[in-house]
mmCIF file of C-alpha atoms in Angstrom:
data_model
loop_
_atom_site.group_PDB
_atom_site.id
_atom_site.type_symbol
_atom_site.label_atom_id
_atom_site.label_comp_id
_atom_site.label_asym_id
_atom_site.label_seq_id
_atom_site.Cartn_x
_atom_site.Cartn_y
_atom_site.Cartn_z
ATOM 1 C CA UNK A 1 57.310 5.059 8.733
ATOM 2 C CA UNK A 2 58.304 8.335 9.795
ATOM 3 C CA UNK A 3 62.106 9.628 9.540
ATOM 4 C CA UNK A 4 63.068 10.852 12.607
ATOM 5 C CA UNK A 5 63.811 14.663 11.757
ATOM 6 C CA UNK A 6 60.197 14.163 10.021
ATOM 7 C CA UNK A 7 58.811 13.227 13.580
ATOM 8 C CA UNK A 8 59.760 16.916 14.536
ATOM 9 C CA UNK A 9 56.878 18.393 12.199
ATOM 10 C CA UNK A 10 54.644 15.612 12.345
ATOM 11 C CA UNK A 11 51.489 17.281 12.808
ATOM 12 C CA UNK A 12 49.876 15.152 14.706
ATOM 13 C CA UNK A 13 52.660 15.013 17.313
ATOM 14 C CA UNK A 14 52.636 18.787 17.230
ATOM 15 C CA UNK A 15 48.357 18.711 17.828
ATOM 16 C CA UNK A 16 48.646 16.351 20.556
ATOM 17 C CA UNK A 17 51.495 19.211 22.338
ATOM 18 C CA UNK A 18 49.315 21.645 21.504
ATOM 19 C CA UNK A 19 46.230 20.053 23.604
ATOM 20 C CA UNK A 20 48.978 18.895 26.013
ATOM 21 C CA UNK A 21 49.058 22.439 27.719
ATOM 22 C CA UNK A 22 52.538 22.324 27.970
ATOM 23 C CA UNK A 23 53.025 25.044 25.683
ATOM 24 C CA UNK A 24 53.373 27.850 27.996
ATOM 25 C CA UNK A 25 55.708 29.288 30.338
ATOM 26 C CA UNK A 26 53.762 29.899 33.419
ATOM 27 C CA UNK A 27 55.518 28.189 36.499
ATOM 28 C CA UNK A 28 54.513 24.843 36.969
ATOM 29 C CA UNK A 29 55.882 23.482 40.269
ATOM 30 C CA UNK A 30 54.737 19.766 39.607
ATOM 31 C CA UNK A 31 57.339 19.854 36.648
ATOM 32 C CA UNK A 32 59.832 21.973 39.128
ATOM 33 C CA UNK A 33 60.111 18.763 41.059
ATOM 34 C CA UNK A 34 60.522 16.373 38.874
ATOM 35 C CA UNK A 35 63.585 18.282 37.203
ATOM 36 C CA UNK A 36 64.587 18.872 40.754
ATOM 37 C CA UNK A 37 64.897 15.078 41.565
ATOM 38 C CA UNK A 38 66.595 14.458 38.264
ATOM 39 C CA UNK A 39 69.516 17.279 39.295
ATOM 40 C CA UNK A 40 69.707 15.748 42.987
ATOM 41 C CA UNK A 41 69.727 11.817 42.158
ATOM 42 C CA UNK A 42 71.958 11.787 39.339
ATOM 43 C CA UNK A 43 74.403 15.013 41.011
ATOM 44 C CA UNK A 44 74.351 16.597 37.411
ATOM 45 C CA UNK A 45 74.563 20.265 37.831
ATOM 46 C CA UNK A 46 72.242 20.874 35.276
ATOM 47 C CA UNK A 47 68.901 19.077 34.782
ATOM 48 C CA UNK A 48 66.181 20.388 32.157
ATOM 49 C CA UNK A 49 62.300 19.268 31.253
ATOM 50 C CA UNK A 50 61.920 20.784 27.695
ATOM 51 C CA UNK A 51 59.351 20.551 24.781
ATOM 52 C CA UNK A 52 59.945 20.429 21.164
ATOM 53 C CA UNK A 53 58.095 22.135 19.048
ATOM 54 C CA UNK A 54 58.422 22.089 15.309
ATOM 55 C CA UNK A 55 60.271 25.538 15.917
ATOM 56 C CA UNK A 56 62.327 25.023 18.680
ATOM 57 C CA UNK A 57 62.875 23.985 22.277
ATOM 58 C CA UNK A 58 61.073 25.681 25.363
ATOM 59 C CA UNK A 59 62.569 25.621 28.760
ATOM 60 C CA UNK A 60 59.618 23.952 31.117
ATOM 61 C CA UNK A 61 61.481 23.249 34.004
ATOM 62 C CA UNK A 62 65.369 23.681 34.927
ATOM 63 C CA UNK A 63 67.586 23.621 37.472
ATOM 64 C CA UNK A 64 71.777 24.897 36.904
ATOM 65 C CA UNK A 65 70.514 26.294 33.655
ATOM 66 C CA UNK A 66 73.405 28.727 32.512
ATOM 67 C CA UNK A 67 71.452 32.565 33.250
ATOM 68 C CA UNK A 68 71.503 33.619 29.592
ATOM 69 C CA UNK A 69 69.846 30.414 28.614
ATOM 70 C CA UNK A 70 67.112 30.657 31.599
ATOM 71 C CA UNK A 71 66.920 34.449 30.488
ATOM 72 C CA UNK A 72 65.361 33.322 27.156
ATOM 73 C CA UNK A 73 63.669 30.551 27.937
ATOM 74 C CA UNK A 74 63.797 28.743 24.431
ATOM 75 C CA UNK A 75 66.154 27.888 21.530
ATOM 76 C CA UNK A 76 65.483 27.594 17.662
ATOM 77 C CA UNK A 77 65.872 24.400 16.835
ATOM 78 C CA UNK A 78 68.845 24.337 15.634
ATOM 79 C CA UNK A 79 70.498 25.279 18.928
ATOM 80 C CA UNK A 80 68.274 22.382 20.401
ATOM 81 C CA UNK A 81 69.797 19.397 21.495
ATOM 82 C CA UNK A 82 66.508 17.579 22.814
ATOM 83 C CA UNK A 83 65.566 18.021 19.589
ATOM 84 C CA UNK A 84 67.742 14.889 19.078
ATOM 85 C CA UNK A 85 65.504 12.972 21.946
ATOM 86 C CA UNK A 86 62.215 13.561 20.426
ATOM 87 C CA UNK A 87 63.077 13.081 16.591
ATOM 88 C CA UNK A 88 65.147 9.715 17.828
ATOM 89 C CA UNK A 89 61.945 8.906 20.197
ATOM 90 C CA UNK A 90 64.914 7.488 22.129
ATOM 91 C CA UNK A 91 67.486 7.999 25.328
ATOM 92 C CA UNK A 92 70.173 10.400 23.574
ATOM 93 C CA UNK A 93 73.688 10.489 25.782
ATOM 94 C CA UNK A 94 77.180 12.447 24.796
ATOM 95 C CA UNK A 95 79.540 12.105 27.486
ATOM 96 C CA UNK A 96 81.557 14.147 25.918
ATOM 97 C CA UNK A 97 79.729 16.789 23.016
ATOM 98 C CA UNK A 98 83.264 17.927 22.020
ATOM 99 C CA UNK A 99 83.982 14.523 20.690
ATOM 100 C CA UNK A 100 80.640 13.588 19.515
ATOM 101 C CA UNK A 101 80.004 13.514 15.824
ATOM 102 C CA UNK A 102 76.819 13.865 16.484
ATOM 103 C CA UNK A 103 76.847 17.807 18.022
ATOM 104 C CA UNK A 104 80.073 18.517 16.081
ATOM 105 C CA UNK A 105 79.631 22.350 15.736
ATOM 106 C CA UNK A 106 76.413 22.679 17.823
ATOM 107 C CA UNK A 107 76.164 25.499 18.834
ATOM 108 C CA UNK A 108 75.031 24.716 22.782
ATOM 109 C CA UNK A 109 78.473 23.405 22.437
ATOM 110 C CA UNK A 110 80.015 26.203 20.975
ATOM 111 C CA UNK A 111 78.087 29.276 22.212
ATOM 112 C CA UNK A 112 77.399 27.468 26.083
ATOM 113 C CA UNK A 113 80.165 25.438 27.283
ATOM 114 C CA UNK A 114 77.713 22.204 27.458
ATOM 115 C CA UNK A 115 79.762 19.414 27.600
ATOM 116 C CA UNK A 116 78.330 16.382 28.374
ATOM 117 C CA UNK A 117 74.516 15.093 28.064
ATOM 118 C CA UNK A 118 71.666 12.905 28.711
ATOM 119 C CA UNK A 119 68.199 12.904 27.963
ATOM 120 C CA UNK A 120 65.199 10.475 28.127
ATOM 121 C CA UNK A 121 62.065 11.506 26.130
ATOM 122 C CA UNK A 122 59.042 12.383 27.381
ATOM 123 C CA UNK A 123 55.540 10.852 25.822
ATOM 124 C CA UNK A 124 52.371 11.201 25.934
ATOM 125 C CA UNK A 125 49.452 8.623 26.256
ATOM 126 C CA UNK A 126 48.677 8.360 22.906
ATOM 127 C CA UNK A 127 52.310 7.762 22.623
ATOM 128 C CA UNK A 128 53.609 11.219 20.794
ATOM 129 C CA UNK A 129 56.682 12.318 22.355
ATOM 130 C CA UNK A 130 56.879 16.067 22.869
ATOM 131 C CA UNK A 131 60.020 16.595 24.665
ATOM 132 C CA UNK A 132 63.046 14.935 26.847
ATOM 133 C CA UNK A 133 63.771 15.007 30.461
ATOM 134 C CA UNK A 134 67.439 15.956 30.691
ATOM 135 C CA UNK A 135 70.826 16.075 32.546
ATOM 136 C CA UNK A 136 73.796 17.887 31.532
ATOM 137 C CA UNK A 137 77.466 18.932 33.177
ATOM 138 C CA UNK A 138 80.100 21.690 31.228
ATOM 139 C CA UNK A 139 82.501 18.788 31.650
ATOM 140 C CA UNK A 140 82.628 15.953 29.764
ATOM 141 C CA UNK A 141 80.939 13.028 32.012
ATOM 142 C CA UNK A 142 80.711 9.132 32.013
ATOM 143 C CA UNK A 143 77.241 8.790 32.617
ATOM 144 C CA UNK A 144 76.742 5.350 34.741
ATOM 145 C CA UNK A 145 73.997 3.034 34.053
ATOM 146 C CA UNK A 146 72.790 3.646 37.157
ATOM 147 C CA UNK A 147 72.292 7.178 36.436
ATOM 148 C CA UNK A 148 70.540 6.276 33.267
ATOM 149 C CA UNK A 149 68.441 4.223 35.296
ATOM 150 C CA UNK A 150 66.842 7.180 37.199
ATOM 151 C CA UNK A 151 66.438 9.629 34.381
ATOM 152 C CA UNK A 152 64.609 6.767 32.684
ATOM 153 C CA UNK A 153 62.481 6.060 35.580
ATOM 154 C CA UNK A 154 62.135 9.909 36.517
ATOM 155 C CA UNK A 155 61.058 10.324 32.714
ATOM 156 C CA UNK A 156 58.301 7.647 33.236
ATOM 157 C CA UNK A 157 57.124 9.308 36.637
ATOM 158 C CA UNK A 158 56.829 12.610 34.476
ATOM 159 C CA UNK A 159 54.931 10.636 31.402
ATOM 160 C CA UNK A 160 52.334 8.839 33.864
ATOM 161 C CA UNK A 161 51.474 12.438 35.004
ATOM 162 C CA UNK A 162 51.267 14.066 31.969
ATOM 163 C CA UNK A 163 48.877 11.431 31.244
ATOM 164 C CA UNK A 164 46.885 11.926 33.573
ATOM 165 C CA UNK A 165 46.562 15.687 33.127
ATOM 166 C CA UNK A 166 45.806 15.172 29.326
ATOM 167 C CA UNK A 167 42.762 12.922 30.574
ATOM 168 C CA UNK A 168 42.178 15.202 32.964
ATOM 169 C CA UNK A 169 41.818 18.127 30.532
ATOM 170 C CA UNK A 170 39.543 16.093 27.966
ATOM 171 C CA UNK A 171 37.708 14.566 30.809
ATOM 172 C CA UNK A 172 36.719 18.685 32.052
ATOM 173 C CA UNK A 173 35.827 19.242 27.953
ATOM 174 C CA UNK A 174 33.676 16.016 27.703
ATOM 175 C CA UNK A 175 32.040 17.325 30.538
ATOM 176 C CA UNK A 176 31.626 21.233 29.334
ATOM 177 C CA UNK A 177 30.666 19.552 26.079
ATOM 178 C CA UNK A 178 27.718 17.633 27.606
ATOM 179 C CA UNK A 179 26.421 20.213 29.694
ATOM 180 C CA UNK A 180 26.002 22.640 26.837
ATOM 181 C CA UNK A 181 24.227 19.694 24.478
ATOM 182 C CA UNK A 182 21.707 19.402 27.918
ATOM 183 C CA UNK A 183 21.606 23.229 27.642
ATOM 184 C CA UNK A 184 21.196 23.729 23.787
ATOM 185 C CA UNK A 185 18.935 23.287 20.878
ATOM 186 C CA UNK A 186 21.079 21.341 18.287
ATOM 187 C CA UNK A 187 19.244 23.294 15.821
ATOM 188 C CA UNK A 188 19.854 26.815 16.495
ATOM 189 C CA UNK A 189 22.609 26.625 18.959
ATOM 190 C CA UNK A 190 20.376 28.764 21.498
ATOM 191 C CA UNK A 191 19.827 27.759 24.729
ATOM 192 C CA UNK A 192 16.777 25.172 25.133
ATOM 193 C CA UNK A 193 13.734 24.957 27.329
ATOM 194 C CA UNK A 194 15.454 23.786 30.588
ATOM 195 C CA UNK A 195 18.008 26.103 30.160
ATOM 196 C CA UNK A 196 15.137 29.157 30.453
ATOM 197 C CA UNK A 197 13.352 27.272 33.284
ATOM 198 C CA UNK A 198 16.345 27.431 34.940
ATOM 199 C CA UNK A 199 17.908 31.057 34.435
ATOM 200 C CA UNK A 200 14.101 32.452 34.649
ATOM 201 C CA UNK A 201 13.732 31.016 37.862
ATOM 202 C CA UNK A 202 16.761 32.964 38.885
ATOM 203 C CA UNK A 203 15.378 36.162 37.563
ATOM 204 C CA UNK A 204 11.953 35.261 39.616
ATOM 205 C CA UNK A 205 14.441 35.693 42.459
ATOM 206 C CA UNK A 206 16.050 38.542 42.056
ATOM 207 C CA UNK A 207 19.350 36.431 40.691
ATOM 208 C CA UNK A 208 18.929 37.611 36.801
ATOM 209 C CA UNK A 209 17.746 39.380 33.775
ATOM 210 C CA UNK A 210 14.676 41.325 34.742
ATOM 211 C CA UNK A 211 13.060 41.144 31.619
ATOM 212 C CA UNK A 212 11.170 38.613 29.497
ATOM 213 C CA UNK A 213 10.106 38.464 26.149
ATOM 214 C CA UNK A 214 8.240 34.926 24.789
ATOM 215 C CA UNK A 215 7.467 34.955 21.590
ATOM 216 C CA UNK A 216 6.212 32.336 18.121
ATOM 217 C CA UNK A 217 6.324 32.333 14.497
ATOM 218 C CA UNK A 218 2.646 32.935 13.124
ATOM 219 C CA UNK A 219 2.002 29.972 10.502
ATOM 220 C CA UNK A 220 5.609 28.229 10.655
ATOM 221 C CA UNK A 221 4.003 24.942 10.598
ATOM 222 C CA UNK A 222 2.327 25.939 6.743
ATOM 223 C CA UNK A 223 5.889 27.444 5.602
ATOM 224 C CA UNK A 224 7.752 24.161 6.359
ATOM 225 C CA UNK A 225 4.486 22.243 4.583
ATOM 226 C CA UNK A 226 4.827 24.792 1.740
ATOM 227 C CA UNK A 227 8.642 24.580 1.339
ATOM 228 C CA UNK A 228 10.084 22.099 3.078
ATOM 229 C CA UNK A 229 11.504 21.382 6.063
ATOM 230 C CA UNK A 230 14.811 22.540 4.970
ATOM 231 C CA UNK A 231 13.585 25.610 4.417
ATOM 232 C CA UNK A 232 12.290 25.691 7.609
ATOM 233 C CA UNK A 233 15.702 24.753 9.317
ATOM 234 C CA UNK A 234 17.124 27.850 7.526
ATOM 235 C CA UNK A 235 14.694 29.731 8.903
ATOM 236 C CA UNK A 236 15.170 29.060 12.404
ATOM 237 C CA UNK A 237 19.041 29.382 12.366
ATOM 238 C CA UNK A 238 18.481 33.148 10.474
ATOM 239 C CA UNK A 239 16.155 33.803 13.618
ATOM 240 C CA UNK A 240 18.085 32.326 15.940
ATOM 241 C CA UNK A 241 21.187 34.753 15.021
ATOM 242 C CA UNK A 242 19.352 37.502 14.592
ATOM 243 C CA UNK A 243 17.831 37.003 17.804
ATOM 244 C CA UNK A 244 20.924 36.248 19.653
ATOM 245 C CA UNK A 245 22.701 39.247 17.908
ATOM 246 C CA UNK A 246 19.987 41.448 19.044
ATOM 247 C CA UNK A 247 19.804 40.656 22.594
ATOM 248 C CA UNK A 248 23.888 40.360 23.003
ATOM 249 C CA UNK A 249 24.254 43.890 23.556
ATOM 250 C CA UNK A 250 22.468 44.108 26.270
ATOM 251 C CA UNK A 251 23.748 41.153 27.700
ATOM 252 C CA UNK A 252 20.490 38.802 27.330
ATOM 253 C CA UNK A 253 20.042 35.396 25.937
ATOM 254 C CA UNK A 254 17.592 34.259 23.403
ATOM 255 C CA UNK A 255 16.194 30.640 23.572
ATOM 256 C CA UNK A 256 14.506 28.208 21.793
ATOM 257 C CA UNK A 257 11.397 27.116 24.023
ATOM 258 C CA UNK A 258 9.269 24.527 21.625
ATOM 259 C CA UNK A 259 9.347 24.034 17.942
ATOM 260 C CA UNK A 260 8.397 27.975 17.078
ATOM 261 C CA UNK A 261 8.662 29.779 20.216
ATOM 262 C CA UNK A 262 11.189 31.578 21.378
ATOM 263 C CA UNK A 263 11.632 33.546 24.319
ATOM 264 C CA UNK A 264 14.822 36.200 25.779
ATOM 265 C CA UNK A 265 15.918 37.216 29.310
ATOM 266 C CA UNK A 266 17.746 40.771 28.921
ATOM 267 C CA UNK A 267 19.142 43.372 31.651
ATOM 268 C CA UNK A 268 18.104 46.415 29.752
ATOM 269 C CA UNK A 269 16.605 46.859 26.722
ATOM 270 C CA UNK A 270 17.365 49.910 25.271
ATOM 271 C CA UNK A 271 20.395 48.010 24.414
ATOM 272 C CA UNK A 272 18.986 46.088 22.540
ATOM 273 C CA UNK A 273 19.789 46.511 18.495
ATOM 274 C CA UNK A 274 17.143 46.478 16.100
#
């Protein structure tokens, strides 16, 4: 069982933010409306989607924020108090911070006038949660249940499409990862056969490299009989680099055709390095 300040640096929590994409600033205007709804259905002034990280807090998506919190944009984590959200895994709500022993001396508190407080967590499909979806007011406030109600269900709106963008974003590398094994020699790591079928044909039409070089290894079939066919994997990957280190200046590719032939599409080669 992990303690909950321990869930803050779990690291697999913190790998599954890290692939979550969340970690950025850029304007996202799907999480701009969720945080929007949470300010206008519950009339808190301020409403906040933030990730945790095992540093500190990040601003996502606010609404109210005070301007020289929304100037930085994040808190250390000991200014954070989502961080209580995530490392509870649970609703955390101060109706009054002042008088909670809980945030006695916080320095949101202190430094920011926040007064009262509600946040719902936010998790991920795999179940890691990596931040809170959050309401606040600088006066101390009686959240209702009903209010409670609709952060928890906002929160849940927000979860089901993070969800969906996670399998989204593995879905598109599944994908990426498939077409470059069709594309590939396992071996080497150069593109394979179809691959040059495919990219000379463009340079047949005018749509590529201009030049071709196809090439074998004289008596490669006697080396691996004489050494082994280790030795003749080795070999292959030393070509393979060398090959594909010699033809990246001049922005070619080098490929792996059959067993010992090899072949390159280049642009110019008096680029290319010895």
């Amino acid at each position: 069982m992990i303690l909950p300040e321990a869930y803050l640096f779990d690291e697999e929590r913190i790998g599954a933010l890290r692939e979550s994409g969340l970690l950025t600033r850029d304007a996202d205007p799907s999480c701009d409306r969720w945080t929007r709804l949470a300010h206008e259905l519950t009339g808190a002034p301020i409403a906040l989607m933030t990730v945790v990280t095992d540093e500190g807090q990040l601003f996502k998506s606010h609404v109210g924020l005070p301007p020289e919190l929304a100037a930085v944009g994040w808190l250390p984590l000991t200014h954070s108090v989502c961080r209580h959200v995530v490392a509870g895994r649970r609703r955390f709500v101060a109706g009054d911070t002042r008088d909670d022993l809980r945030l006695l001396g916080h320095p949101v508190v202190a430094e920011h006038g926040i007064a009262a407080y509600a946040g719902h967590p936010l998790t991920l499909g795999d179940g890691h949660v990596v931040g809170a979806l959050s309401v606040l007011d600088v006066v101390p406030r009686e959240w209702s249940p009903g209010a409670l109600r609709l952060l928890e269900d906002l929160a849940a709106g927000l979860d089901a499409e993070l969800g969906l963008r996670t399998a989204r974003r593995r879905l598109l590398a599944a994908r990426r990862d498939l077409e470059r094994q069709q594309l590939h020699d396992p071996a080497t790591g150069l593109a394979n056969r179809d691959c040059f079928t495919r990219d000379l044909r463009a340079a047949v039409k005018g749509d590529g490299p201009p030049l071709l070089g196809v090439f074998g290894l004289d008596a490669f079939r006697a080396y691996n009989e004489a050494l082994g066919h280790a030795a003749g994997d080795a070999l292959l990957e030393e070509l393979a680099g060398r090959l594909r280190d010699a033809v990246a200046p001049a922005g070619g590719l080098a490929y792996r055709i059959a067993g010992d032939e090899f072949g390159v599409l280049v642009h110019d080669d008096t680029a290319i390095s010895a």
